[in-house]
Coordinates of C-alpha atoms (C1' of nucleotides) in Angstrom, one line a residue:
Chain A
X27 CA -0.1 0.1 -0.1
X28 CA 1.7 3.3 -1.0
X29 CA 0.0 5.3 1.3
X30 CA 2.0 8.3 2.2
X31 CA 1.8 10.6 5.3
X32 CA 1.9 14.5 4.3
X33 CA 1.1 17.5 6.3
X34 CA 0.7 21.4 6.2
X35 CA 2.7 22.9 8.8
X36 CA 1.4 26.2 10.4
X37 CA 2.6 28.6 13.1
X38 CA -0.3 30.4 14.8
X39 CA -0.2 33.7 16.4
X40 CA -3.6 35.8 17.1
X41 CA -5.6 33.7 15.1
X42 CA -3.4 34.0 11.9
X43 CA -1.6 31.0 10.6
X44 CA 1.8 31.4 8.7
X45 CA 2.3 28.4 6.2
X46 CA 4.4 27.3 3.6
X47 CA 3.0 29.6 1.1
X48 CA 3.8 32.5 3.5
X49 CA 7.1 31.2 4.2
X50 CA 7.8 31.0 0.2
X51 CA 6.8 34.6 0.1
X52 CA 9.4 35.8 2.6
X53 CA 12.1 33.7 1.1
X54 CA 11.6 35.2 -2.3
X55 CA 11.3 38.8 -1.0
X56 CA 14.8 37.8 0.8
X57 CA 16.1 36.3 -2.4
X58 CA 15.1 39.2 -4.7
X59 CA 15.2 42.0 -2.5
X60 CA 11.6 43.7 -3.3
X61 CA 8.2 42.3 -2.8
X62 CA 7.2 43.2 -6.6
X63 CA 10.0 40.9 -7.8
X64 CA 9.1 38.2 -5.1
X65 CA 5.5 38.0 -6.5
X66 CA 6.7 38.1 -9.8
X67 CA 9.1 35.1 -9.3
X68 CA 6.4 33.2 -7.5
X69 CA 4.0 33.9 -10.3
X70 CA 1.6 35.4 -8.0
X71 CA -0.1 38.8 -7.9
X72 CA 1.6 41.7 -6.5
X73 CA -1.6 42.9 -4.7
X74 CA -2.7 39.9 -2.8
X75 CA 1.2 39.4 -1.6
X76 CA 1.4 42.8 -0.4
X77 CA -1.9 42.2 1.4
X78 CA -0.8 39.0 2.9
X79 CA 2.4 40.7 4.3
X80 CA 0.3 43.2 6.0
X81 CA -2.1 40.5 7.3
X82 CA 0.8 38.6 8.8
X83 CA 2.4 41.8 10.5
X84 CA -0.7 42.7 12.1
X85 CA -0.6 39.3 14.0
X86 CA 3.5 38.6 14.0
X87 CA 4.7 42.2 14.2
X88 CA 7.2 43.9 11.6
X89 CA 8.4 41.4 9.0
X90 CA 9.4 43.5 6.0
X91 CA 11.1 46.9 5.8
X92 CA 9.9 48.8 3.0
X93 CA 11.7 51.3 0.9
X94 CA 10.0 53.3 -1.7
X95 CA 11.7 55.4 -4.1
X96 CA 15.3 55.8 -4.3
X97 CA 17.9 54.4 -6.7
X98 CA 16.1 51.3 -8.3
X99 CA 12.9 52.7 -7.0
X100 CA 13.0 51.1 -3.6
X101 CA 12.9 47.5 -2.1
X102 CA 12.0 45.5 0.7
X103 CA 14.2 43.6 3.2
X104 CA 13.3 40.9 5.9
X105 CA 13.5 41.9 9.7
X106 CA 15.2 39.8 12.4
X107 CA 11.6 38.9 13.4
X108 CA 10.8 37.5 10.1
X109 CA 14.1 35.3 9.8
X110 CA 13.5 34.0 13.2
X111 CA 9.9 33.1 12.2
X112 CA 11.0 31.4 8.9
X113 CA 13.6 29.6 11.1
X114 CA 11.0 28.5 13.5
X115 CA 8.8 27.4 10.4
X116 CA 11.6 25.6 8.9
X117 CA 12.5 23.6 12.1
X118 CA 8.7 22.8 12.6
X119 CA 8.5 21.3 8.9
X120 CA 11.7 19.2 9.4
X121 CA 10.2 17.6 12.6
X122 CA 7.1 17.1 10.9
X123 CA 8.8 15.4 7.9
X124 CA 10.8 13.1 10.5
X125 CA 7.6 11.8 11.8
X126 CA 5.8 11.5 8.5
X127 CA 8.6 9.4 6.9
X128 CA 9.9 7.1 10.0
X129 CA 8.3 3.9 10.5
X130 CA 6.4 3.0 13.7
X131 CA 5.3 -0.2 15.5
X132 CA 1.7 -0.1 16.8
X133 CA 0.8 -2.1 20.0
X134 CA -2.9 -2.6 21.2
X135 CA -3.3 -2.7 25.0
X136 CA -5.5 -1.7 28.0
X137 CA -4.8 0.8 30.5
X138 CA -4.1 -0.7 33.8
X139 CA -3.1 2.1 35.7
X140 CA -3.0 6.0 35.5
X141 CA -1.1 9.0 36.9
X142 CA -2.5 12.0 35.1
X143 CA -1.4 11.8 31.6
X144 CA 0.9 9.1 32.2
X145 CA -0.3 5.5 32.0
X146 CA 0.9 1.8 32.2
X147 CA -0.7 -0.1 29.6
X148 CA -0.8 -3.8 29.2
X149 CA 0.2 -5.0 25.8
X150 CA 1.3 -8.4 24.1
X151 CA 4.8 -7.3 24.3
X152 CA 4.4 -6.6 28.1
X153 CA 3.5 -3.6 30.0
X154 CA 4.5 -0.1 28.6
X155 CA 4.5 3.4 30.2
X156 CA 3.1 6.0 27.8
X157 CA 1.4 9.1 27.5
X158 CA -2.4 8.3 27.1
X159 CA -5.3 10.8 26.5
X160 CA -7.5 10.6 29.7
X161 CA -10.6 8.6 29.3
X162 CA -9.7 5.7 27.4
X163 CA -9.3 2.2 28.6
X164 CA -8.3 0.3 25.2
X165 CA -5.7 2.0 23.4
X166 CA -3.3 1.7 20.6
X167 CA 0.6 2.7 21.1
X168 CA 2.6 4.0 18.3
X169 CA 6.4 3.8 18.9
X170 CA 8.9 5.7 16.5
X171 CA 11.5 3.5 15.1
X172 CA 14.0 6.8 15.8
X173 CA 12.7 6.7 19.4
X174 CA 13.9 3.1 20.2
X175 CA 17.7 2.9 21.4
X176 CA 19.0 -0.6 21.2
X177 CA 21.5 -2.1 24.0
X178 CA 23.5 -5.3 24.5
X179 CA 21.6 -7.6 26.6
X180 CA 22.5 -7.1 30.6
X181 CA 24.4 -3.9 30.0
X182 CA 21.8 -1.6 31.3
X183 CA 21.5 -1.0 35.1
X184 CA 17.9 -0.8 35.9
X185 CA 18.0 2.0 38.0
X186 CA 20.2 4.5 36.1
X187 CA 18.4 5.6 33.3
X188 CA 15.2 7.5 32.5
X189 CA 14.0 5.2 29.7
X190 CA 11.0 3.9 31.3
X191 CA 10.4 0.9 28.7
X192 CA 12.8 -1.7 28.1
X193 CA 12.3 -5.2 26.2
X194 CA 14.7 -7.9 25.7
X195 CA 14.3 -9.8 22.4
X196 CA 16.2 -11.6 19.6
X197 CA 17.1 -9.7 16.2
X198 CA 15.2 -10.8 13.4
X199 CA 16.1 -8.9 10.6
X200 CA 18.7 -6.1 9.7
X201 CA 18.3 -4.0 6.5
X202 CA 21.1 -1.8 6.0
X203 CA 21.1 1.3 3.9
X204 CA 23.5 4.1 3.5
X205 CA 24.4 5.1 7.0
X206 CA 21.3 3.7 8.6
X207 CA 19.9 0.4 9.3
X208 CA 16.6 -0.7 10.5
X209 CA 16.6 -3.6 13.2
X210 CA 13.6 -5.7 13.7
X211 CA 13.4 -7.0 17.2
X212 CA 11.1 -9.9 18.3
X213 CA 10.1 -9.4 21.6
X214 CA 7.7 -12.3 22.4
X215 CA 4.3 -13.2 21.4
X216 CA 4.6 -12.5 17.8
X217 CA 5.2 -8.5 18.4
X218 CA 7.9 -6.9 16.4
X219 CA 9.6 -3.7 17.3
X220 CA 11.7 -1.9 14.7
X221 CA 14.4 0.4 15.6
X222 CA 16.3 2.9 13.4
X223 CA 19.8 3.1 14.3
X224 CA 23.1 4.2 12.6
X225 CA 25.2 1.5 10.9
X226 CA 28.0 2.5 13.2
X227 CA 25.9 1.3 16.3
X228 CA 25.2 -2.1 14.7
X229 CA 29.2 -2.3 14.3
X230 CA 29.7 -1.2 18.1
X231 CA 27.0 -3.5 19.4
X232 CA 28.0 -6.2 16.9
X233 CA 24.2 -7.0 16.2
X234 CA 23.6 -9.8 13.9
X235 CA 20.1 -11.8 12.8
X236 CA 19.6 -14.2 15.9
X237 CA 21.5 -12.2 18.6
X238 CA 19.9 -11.0 21.9
X239 CA 19.4 -7.2 22.3
X240 CA 17.5 -5.1 24.5
X241 CA 15.2 -2.2 23.1
X242 CA 14.5 0.8 25.3
X243 CA 12.1 3.8 24.7
X244 CA 11.1 6.5 26.7
X245 CA 7.5 7.0 28.1
X246 CA 7.0 10.8 26.9
X247 CA 7.9 9.4 23.3
X248 CA 5.3 7.0 22.7
X249 CA 1.9 8.4 22.1
X250 CA -1.4 6.3 22.7
X251 CA -4.7 6.9 20.8
X252 CA -8.1 5.5 21.8
X253 CA -8.7 2.2 20.4
X254 CA -11.1 1.1 17.5
X255 CA -14.5 2.3 18.3
X256 CA -15.9 -1.1 16.7
X257 CA -14.9 -2.9 20.0
X258 CA -17.6 -1.7 21.8
X259 CA -19.8 -0.8 18.8
X260 CA -21.7 1.9 20.5
X261 CA -23.7 3.3 17.5
X262 CA -26.4 6.0 17.8
X263 CA -28.5 4.9 15.3
X264 CA -30.9 7.8 16.2
Chain B
X21 CA 5.4 35.1 22.2
X22 CA 2.5 32.8 22.1
X23 CA 3.6 31.3 18.8
X24 CA 1.6 28.0 18.5
X25 CA 2.4 25.1 16.2
X26 CA -0.3 23.8 14.1
X27 CA -0.8 21.5 11.2
X28 CA -2.9 19.7 8.8
X29 CA -2.5 16.0 8.7
X30 CA -3.1 14.1 5.3
X31 CA -2.6 10.6 4.2
X32 CA -2.0 10.8 0.3
X33 CA -2.6 7.8 -2.2
X34 CA -3.0 8.3 -6.0
X35 CA -3.0 11.9 -5.7
X36 CA -6.0 12.1 -3.4
X37 CA -5.6 13.2 0.1
X38 CA -7.5 12.0 3.0
X39 CA -7.7 14.7 5.7
X40 CA -9.4 15.8 8.9
X41 CA -12.4 16.6 7.4
X42 CA -12.8 13.2 5.6
X43 CA -11.9 11.5 8.8
X44 CA -14.9 13.5 10.3
X45 CA -17.1 12.3 7.7
X46 CA -16.3 8.7 7.9
X47 CA -16.6 8.8 11.7
X48 CA -20.0 10.4 11.4
X49 CA -21.2 7.8 9.0
X50 CA -19.9 4.9 11.8
X51 CA -21.7 6.8 14.5
X52 CA -25.0 7.5 12.5
X53 CA -25.3 4.5 10.3
X54 CA -26.0 6.3 7.0
X55 CA -24.4 9.0 4.8
X56 CA -27.5 11.0 5.1
X57 CA -27.6 11.2 8.7
X58 CA -24.0 12.0 8.9
X59 CA -23.8 14.8 6.7
X60 CA -27.0 16.3 8.6
X61 CA -25.1 16.0 11.9
X62 CA -22.0 17.7 10.6
X63 CA -24.1 20.3 9.0
X64 CA -22.7 19.5 5.5
X65 CA -24.6 18.9 2.4
X66 CA -25.5 15.2 1.1
X67 CA -24.5 15.8 -2.1
X68 CA -21.0 16.9 -1.5
X69 CA -20.7 14.2 1.2
X70 CA -21.6 11.4 -1.1
X71 CA -19.2 12.7 -3.9
X72 CA -16.5 12.8 -1.6
X73 CA -17.0 9.4 -0.4
X74 CA -16.8 8.3 -4.2
X75 CA -13.5 10.3 -4.7
X76 CA -11.8 8.7 -1.7
X77 CA -13.0 5.3 -2.6
X78 CA -11.4 5.9 -6.1
X79 CA -8.0 6.2 -4.6
X80 CA -8.4 4.2 -1.5
X81 CA -10.4 1.3 -2.2
X82 CA -13.8 0.5 -0.9
X83 CA -14.7 2.5 2.3
X84 CA -18.4 2.5 2.8
X85 CA -20.9 -0.3 2.2
X86 CA -24.4 1.4 0.9
X87 CA -27.5 -0.2 1.1
X88 CA -30.4 1.2 -0.4
X89 CA -34.0 0.4 0.3
X90 CA -35.1 -2.0 2.8
X91 CA -36.5 -1.4 6.4
X92 CA -35.5 2.2 7.4
X93 CA -34.7 3.0 3.9
X94 CA -31.2 1.7 3.8
X95 CA -28.0 3.1 5.5
X96 CA -24.2 2.9 5.1
X97 CA -21.4 1.1 7.2
X98 CA -17.8 1.3 7.1
X99 CA -15.6 -1.2 5.7
X100 CA -12.6 -2.8 7.5
X101 CA -10.6 -0.9 5.0
X102 CA -12.2 2.4 6.2
X103 CA -11.6 1.7 9.9
X104 CA -7.9 0.8 9.1
X105 CA -7.5 4.3 7.1
X106 CA -9.1 5.9 10.2
X107 CA -6.8 4.4 12.8
X108 CA -3.6 5.2 10.6
X109 CA -4.9 9.0 10.1
X110 CA -5.6 9.0 14.0
X111 CA -2.0 7.6 14.6
X112 CA -0.6 10.3 12.4
X113 CA -2.2 13.2 13.9
X114 CA -1.4 11.9 17.4
X115 CA 2.3 11.9 16.3
X116 CA 2.0 15.3 14.9
X117 CA 0.6 16.8 17.8
X118 CA 3.2 15.2 19.9
X119 CA 5.8 17.2 17.9
X120 CA 3.8 20.3 17.7
X121 CA 3.6 20.4 21.4
X122 CA 6.8 19.3 22.9
X123 CA 9.5 21.8 23.4
X124 CA 13.1 21.4 21.8
X125 CA 16.2 22.9 22.0
X126 CA 18.1 24.3 19.0
X127 CA 22.1 24.3 18.5
X128 CA 23.9 26.0 15.6
X129 CA 26.8 24.0 14.3
X130 CA 28.8 23.2 11.2
X131 CA 29.1 19.9 9.4
X132 CA 32.8 18.5 9.7
X133 CA 32.2 15.2 8.1
X134 CA 29.5 13.3 6.3
X135 CA 28.3 9.8 5.5
X136 CA 25.4 10.0 3.3
X137 CA 22.4 11.4 5.2
X138 CA 24.3 10.9 8.5
X139 CA 26.7 13.7 9.6
X140 CA 28.9 14.9 12.4
X141 CA 28.2 18.3 13.4
X142 CA 30.2 20.7 15.6
X143 CA 28.4 22.6 18.0
X144 CA 29.1 24.6 20.9
X145 CA 27.9 21.9 23.2
X146 CA 30.3 19.3 21.3
X147 CA 30.1 17.4 18.5
X148 CA 27.0 15.8 17.6
X149 CA 25.8 12.9 15.2
X150 CA 22.6 13.9 13.3
X151 CA 20.4 13.3 10.0
X152 CA 21.5 16.3 7.7
X153 CA 20.2 17.0 4.4
X154 CA 22.8 16.9 1.9
X155 CA 24.4 19.9 0.7
X156 CA 24.4 22.3 3.9
X157 CA 27.5 23.0 6.0
X158 CA 26.3 25.4 8.4
X159 CA 23.2 23.8 9.8
X160 CA 20.8 24.2 12.8
X161 CA 19.8 21.2 14.9
X162 CA 16.9 20.5 16.6
X163 CA 16.6 18.0 19.6
X164 CA 13.0 17.3 20.8
X165 CA 12.9 17.3 24.8
X166 CA 10.9 14.0 24.6
X167 CA 13.8 12.3 22.8
X168 CA 16.5 12.9 25.4
X169 CA 17.1 10.3 28.1
X170 CA 18.8 11.1 31.2
X171 CA 21.4 9.0 33.0
X172 CA 23.4 8.9 36.4
X173 CA 27.0 9.9 35.4
X174 CA 29.4 7.4 34.6
X175 CA 26.5 4.8 34.5
X176 CA 26.7 4.3 31.0
X177 CA 29.1 2.0 29.3
X178 CA 30.2 3.7 26.1
X179 CA 30.0 0.7 23.7
X180 CA 27.0 -1.0 24.7
X181 CA 24.1 1.2 23.6
X182 CA 22.8 2.9 20.2
X183 CA 22.5 6.3 21.4
X184 CA 25.3 7.9 19.6
X185 CA 25.0 11.5 21.3
X186 CA 26.0 11.6 25.1
X187 CA 26.7 14.7 27.0
X188 CA 27.5 15.3 30.8
X189 CA 26.0 18.3 32.4
X190 CA 24.7 20.0 35.8
X191 CA 21.0 20.0 36.2
X192 CA 20.1 23.8 36.4
X193 CA 16.1 23.6 36.9
X194 CA 13.6 20.9 37.3
X195 CA 9.9 21.9 36.6
X196 CA 7.6 19.1 37.9
X197 CA 4.0 18.9 36.5
X198 CA 1.4 16.7 37.2
X199 CA 3.2 13.2 36.1
X200 CA 5.9 14.5 34.0
X201 CA 9.0 16.8 34.5
X202 CA 11.0 19.2 32.2
X203 CA 14.7 19.1 33.2
X204 CA 17.2 21.7 31.9
X205 CA 20.7 20.5 31.6
X206 CA 23.6 22.8 31.5
X207 CA 26.0 21.4 28.8
X208 CA 29.1 23.8 29.0
X209 CA 29.3 27.0 26.9
X210 CA 26.1 28.5 27.8
X211 CA 24.0 25.8 26.0
X212 CA 21.1 24.3 27.8
X213 CA 19.5 20.8 26.8
X214 CA 16.0 20.2 28.1
X215 CA 14.7 16.7 28.5
X216 CA 11.1 15.7 29.2
X217 CA 10.9 12.7 31.5
X218 CA 8.5 11.2 33.9
X219 CA 8.7 12.2 37.6
X220 CA 9.2 8.6 38.4
X221 CA 12.5 8.9 36.5
X222 CA 13.5 11.8 38.6
X223 CA 12.9 9.9 41.5
X224 CA 14.7 6.9 40.6
X225 CA 17.6 9.0 39.3
X226 CA 17.4 11.0 42.6
X227 CA 17.9 14.3 40.3
X228 CA 17.8 17.4 41.9
X229 CA 19.2 20.8 40.7
X230 CA 23.4 21.0 40.7
X231 CA 23.6 17.4 40.4
X232 CA 25.7 16.1 37.7
X233 CA 23.8 14.1 35.1
X234 CA 24.3 12.6 31.5
X235 CA 21.8 13.0 28.7
X236 CA 21.7 11.1 25.5
X237 CA 19.9 11.0 22.3
X238 CA 19.8 9.1 19.2
X239 CA 21.5 10.5 15.9
X240 CA 18.5 9.2 13.9
X241 CA 15.9 11.3 16.1
X242 CA 17.7 14.9 15.8
X243 CA 17.0 16.5 12.7
X244 CA 19.1 19.3 11.0
X245 CA 18.0 22.2 8.7
X246 CA 20.1 24.4 6.6
X247 CA 21.2 27.6 8.7
X248 CA 20.2 30.9 8.2
X249 CA 20.8 32.3 4.7
X250 CA 21.7 35.7 5.9
X251 CA 25.1 34.4 7.0
X252 CA 26.2 34.3 3.5
X253 CA 23.8 36.8 2.1
X254 CA 23.8 35.5 -1.3
X255 CA 20.9 37.8 -2.7
X256 CA 19.8 37.4 -6.3
X257 CA 19.3 41.1 -6.6
X258 CA 18.2 40.5 -10.4
Chain C
dG9 C1' -49.7 -1.0 -4.1
dA10 C1' -48.3 2.9 -1.2
dG11 C1' -45.3 4.9 2.2
dG12 C1' -40.9 6.0 3.8
dG13 C1' -36.1 7.0 4.2
dT14 C1' -32.0 6.2 2.0
dT15 C1' -28.4 6.2 -2.1
dG16 C1' -27.4 8.5 -6.4
dT17 C1' -27.4 12.4 -9.7
dG18 C1' -27.7 17.1 -11.7
dT19 C1' -28.1 22.1 -11.3
dC20 C1' -28.0 26.6 -9.3
dC21 C1' -26.0 30.0 -6.1
dA22 C1' -23.3 32.1 -2.5
dT23 C1' -18.6 32.8 -0.8
dG24 C1' -13.9 33.4 -0.8
dA25 C1' -9.3 33.4 -2.8
dG26 C1' -6.4 35.0 -5.9
dA27 C1' -5.1 37.2 -10.7
dG28 C1' -4.8 41.2 -13.5
dA29 C1' -5.1 45.8 -14.5
dA30 C1' -5.2 50.7 -13.4
dC31 C1' -3.4 54.7 -10.8
dA32 C1' -1.4 57.5 -6.9
dA33 C1' 2.7 58.3 -4.0
dC34 C1' 7.8 58.2 -3.2
dG35 C1' 12.6 59.3 -3.8
dG36 C1' 16.7 58.6 -5.5
dT37 C1' 19.4 59.1 -10.3
dC38 C1' 20.3 61.6 -14.3
Chain D
dG16 C1' 12.4 68.7 -13.5
dA17 C1' 11.6 64.1 -16.1
dC18 C1' 12.5 59.2 -15.5
dC19 C1' 12.0 54.9 -13.1
dG20 C1' 10.9 51.2 -10.1
dT21 C1' 9.3 50.5 -6.2
dT22 C1' 5.2 50.4 -2.4
dG23 C1' 0.3 51.0 -1.6
dT24 C1' -4.6 50.8 -2.8
dT25 C1' -8.9 49.7 -5.3
dC26 C1' -11.6 47.6 -8.4
dT27 C1' -13.2 43.9 -11.7
dC28 C1' -12.8 39.1 -13.3
dT29 C1' -12.3 34.2 -12.8
dC30 C1' -12.1 29.8 -10.5
dA31 C1' -12.7 26.4 -7.1
dT32 C1' -15.3 24.9 -3.1
dG33 C1' -19.3 23.7 -1.0
dG34 C1' -24.4 24.5 0.5
dA35 C1' -29.5 24.0 -1.2
dC36 C1' -32.6 22.0 -3.7
dA37 C1' -34.9 19.0 -7.0
dC38 C1' -35.7 14.3 -8.7
dA39 C1' -35.1 9.4 -9.8
dA40 C1' -34.0 4.6 -8.3
dC41 C1' -34.1 1.4 -4.6
dC42 C1' -36.4 -2.0 -1.5
dC43 C1' -38.4 -3.1 2.7
dT44 C1' -42.8 -2.9 5.7
dC45 C1' -47.4 -2.4 6.0

DNA sequence: GAGGGTTGTGTCCATGAGAGAACAACGGTC
DNA sequence: GACCGTTGTTCTCTCATGGACACAACCCTC
């Protein structure tokens, strides 16, 4: 199934959203030195672009320094605020593309104990500590492969790390890419945890299929969602 | 600055995007047992909703089983494919809200070595291994607080874990919430790394401000973005 | 066979986003 | 002082999205 995750990032302030389109506009202004040239290069109308800049500035503060007249007729440059905003936006999109691309393993489970937003969940692979939205007993946990760290078995003292979830298993497959590798770890009861690590780590841990290994991940990095509604099938049916 | 991160998640297939609006429609169909009632409950027009379902099915396969006539006039129910799609979408939005909410520390640095998408970056806090888009020397690293695990100093044998980045520092502040806590760690040269851990972890590590601690995070979990463009100021200027 | 509530169409209209064009104001350079 | 390429402002036009409405087809119940 070529199901691809996408998104539309947005930075909100005072009800106005700064999105990819706005980022492109600011970048073009920075590149071309004028709002007019920027709009032209983007194939957008000047009037709309100008309006949009004003709209954005009403929410985010001064973004563009305009100069009218003068040699060359004038021009526009970005303020430091605009650069900060752009940087924050790019950081956000980078994080989003990260989650959109990375693989994750899903575990179904039931909440057995809760302490605020944190809960212990019973899953086929064992008990997991995770952040769980309040008010749901049956949940589905998602663990991103880039959040799972691998260890040699027995190496990790139990009390001296903040990674609350820890599972021993046997390496089933290792798919090596350029510099990264995808490791699948069998953790009993037919569940398989995948970790994304560097090839360097594979080497230093001396991992190969069949070996024992320990996988750990933080409670704060595993997100839970309410489980399928068909489990209870509470249809309204009018 | 009350700058809030937002997003619009989307699952793409065959050029069609399944978004929050579509998810709401499917959920409403599941709740009310008919497309008609679903559209009514959402305050949307039936005709558009029906068309949208057809559009989605052309890309994602059968989603809704329609029944025309019969007792009660008929009705519609979701297929297993629709439930899977909904679950995948909810998982995606859960992950996105995770990154949108969590705090991150940013580090500016320069790439000193590269191996495919992986690179070693020199930062004020030391050298960091991270995933870096090709073709950029000056980069900005973003490290999410939920990706940082804390350890007692000296506890971690160097060769036996896959967390490639490891920094010793002193705890500066601990902000405890309900079940979670936010720990700021001073890592020399005026840089501060923040970690989001459970209060439970604070207790077992016996952490308090002023203590020494070690923070670690994976190379595959730290994303880099090209640094500010004003550093070189390569304006086109036509 | 009539009734009823559904699925399927098709058409019309309101709304909003954005392009395009026109024009005034500006302030350096020549 | 004329010129020029900006910014700023306003208008109209087009296009896409989506609601409102009408109507046929369906099939079980009564």
